[in-house]
Amino acid sequence: MFNLFRNFKTSTEILQLSALQVQWEMIPDSPYQGGVFFLTIHFPTDYPFKPPKVAFTTRIYHPNINSNGSICLDILRSQWSPALTISKVLLSICSLLCDPNPDDPLVPEIARIYKTDKQKYNELAREWTRKYAM
């Protein structure tokens, strides 16, 4: 177990040579606080020239993460660079969790709630965290 980010814990377990499983104990002072979220990272054979495939395996209420765990993040697609490290990818995902991008959602309904009723969004995110991540 190692601390990748200052305010929450991560641990990794190598599942096979081409994949990594990440466990996050989520960000304090967020609707995800107290939740433990799992992600998988699959490395293509031409990594680092192609981005890794990163997905949440724990359900999470977020406009940029759908029910399959897919993450809408530009550096995992069009803005990928071989200079990016997995630590930078995880930091970008953490930033996305703290600051969603409702203008480029994977789940438009959650984005609408985020834009129009942030209190309701936070309540629903906390409810999902209790239901799926605790």
XYZ file of C-alpha atoms in Angstrom:
134
model
C 0.000 0.000 0.000
C 1.333 3.425 -0.844
C 0.055 6.984 -0.682
C -0.185 8.379 -4.178
C -2.086 11.487 -3.225
C -1.788 13.396 -0.022
C -5.347 13.280 1.294
C -6.422 9.766 0.448
C -4.969 6.303 0.245
C -4.439 4.134 -2.772
C -3.273 0.619 -3.159
C -2.435 -1.334 -6.233
C -2.372 -4.996 -7.035
C -0.941 -6.290 -10.279
C -3.526 -8.641 -11.789
C -1.462 -9.526 -14.815
C 1.310 -7.925 -16.788
C -1.098 -5.807 -18.837
C -3.498 -4.721 -16.098
C -3.547 -2.941 -12.793
C -6.260 -2.647 -10.165
C -6.399 0.537 -8.095
C -8.299 1.047 -4.861
C -9.060 4.575 -3.708
C -10.321 5.703 -0.370
C -11.976 8.845 -1.555
C -11.375 12.494 -1.187
C -12.246 14.110 2.139
C -14.774 16.959 1.992
C -16.442 15.590 -1.132
C -19.697 13.678 -1.627
C -17.511 10.582 -2.103
C -15.871 10.850 1.327
C -15.625 7.521 3.123
C -16.163 5.495 -0.023
C -13.701 2.965 -1.368
C -13.650 2.902 -5.157
C -11.958 0.396 -7.434
C -10.625 1.094 -10.905
C -9.019 -1.150 -13.465
C -6.260 -0.019 -15.763
C -5.519 -2.054 -18.887
C -2.392 -1.286 -20.839
C -2.507 -1.848 -24.613
C 0.433 -3.613 -26.209
C 1.550 -0.320 -27.760
C 1.493 1.574 -24.446
C 2.753 4.296 -23.846
C 2.021 5.314 -27.431
C -1.665 4.543 -26.884
C -3.522 5.460 -23.675
C -4.400 2.916 -21.016
C -8.046 1.938 -20.673
C -9.177 3.076 -17.231
C -12.596 2.260 -15.778
C -14.311 2.356 -12.412
C -15.472 -1.056 -11.242
C -17.313 0.538 -8.308
C -20.479 2.420 -9.281
C -20.175 6.162 -8.813
C -22.600 9.037 -9.337
C -20.769 11.442 -11.629
C -21.608 13.179 -14.926
C -18.342 12.066 -16.547
C -18.476 8.393 -15.491
C -21.178 6.104 -16.840
C -22.750 2.931 -15.455
C -20.103 0.801 -17.196
C -17.366 2.721 -15.374
C -16.133 4.475 -18.517
C -14.514 7.837 -17.831
C -14.891 10.860 -20.099
C -11.459 12.446 -19.792
C -9.593 13.968 -22.729
C -6.170 12.620 -21.726
C -7.551 9.089 -21.975
C -8.523 9.753 -25.579
C -7.617 12.609 -27.921
C -5.164 14.395 -25.607
C -3.087 11.346 -24.687
C 0.684 11.769 -24.725
C 3.352 9.109 -24.126
C 4.856 11.561 -21.630
C 1.857 11.100 -19.312
C 2.413 8.732 -16.404
C -0.157 6.594 -14.615
C 0.271 8.874 -11.589
C -0.708 11.855 -13.763
C -3.679 9.937 -15.142
C -4.877 9.099 -11.620
C -4.343 12.690 -10.507
C -6.431 13.870 -13.476
C -9.212 11.452 -12.541
C -9.059 12.730 -8.968
C -9.348 16.298 -10.263
C -12.326 15.294 -12.402
C -14.033 13.802 -9.350
C -13.545 17.033 -7.412
C -14.467 19.241 -10.361
C -16.811 17.518 -12.845
C -17.100 18.731 -16.423
C -20.874 18.927 -17.006
C -20.329 20.391 -20.486
C -18.838 17.093 -21.746
C -20.884 14.470 -19.889
C -21.227 10.754 -20.364
C -24.437 10.940 -18.318
C -26.402 14.047 -19.420
C -29.061 13.722 -16.698
C -26.444 13.808 -13.929
C -24.797 16.779 -15.666
C -28.142 18.591 -15.738
C -28.637 18.018 -12.002
C -25.057 19.136 -11.307
C -25.659 22.385 -13.226
C -29.115 23.170 -11.863
C -29.167 21.770 -8.314
C -25.727 21.149 -6.831
C -27.177 20.286 -3.414
C -29.275 17.495 -4.948
C -26.232 16.304 -6.924
C -24.153 16.102 -3.725
C -26.952 14.263 -1.893
C -27.288 11.697 -4.687
C -23.510 11.253 -4.934
C -23.350 10.653 -1.152
C -26.249 8.187 -1.395
C -24.520 6.222 -4.182
C -21.267 6.280 -2.217
C -23.032 4.755 0.806
C -24.832 2.214 -1.379
C -21.970 1.059 -3.611
C -18.671 2.076 -2.003
C -18.971 1.407 1.713
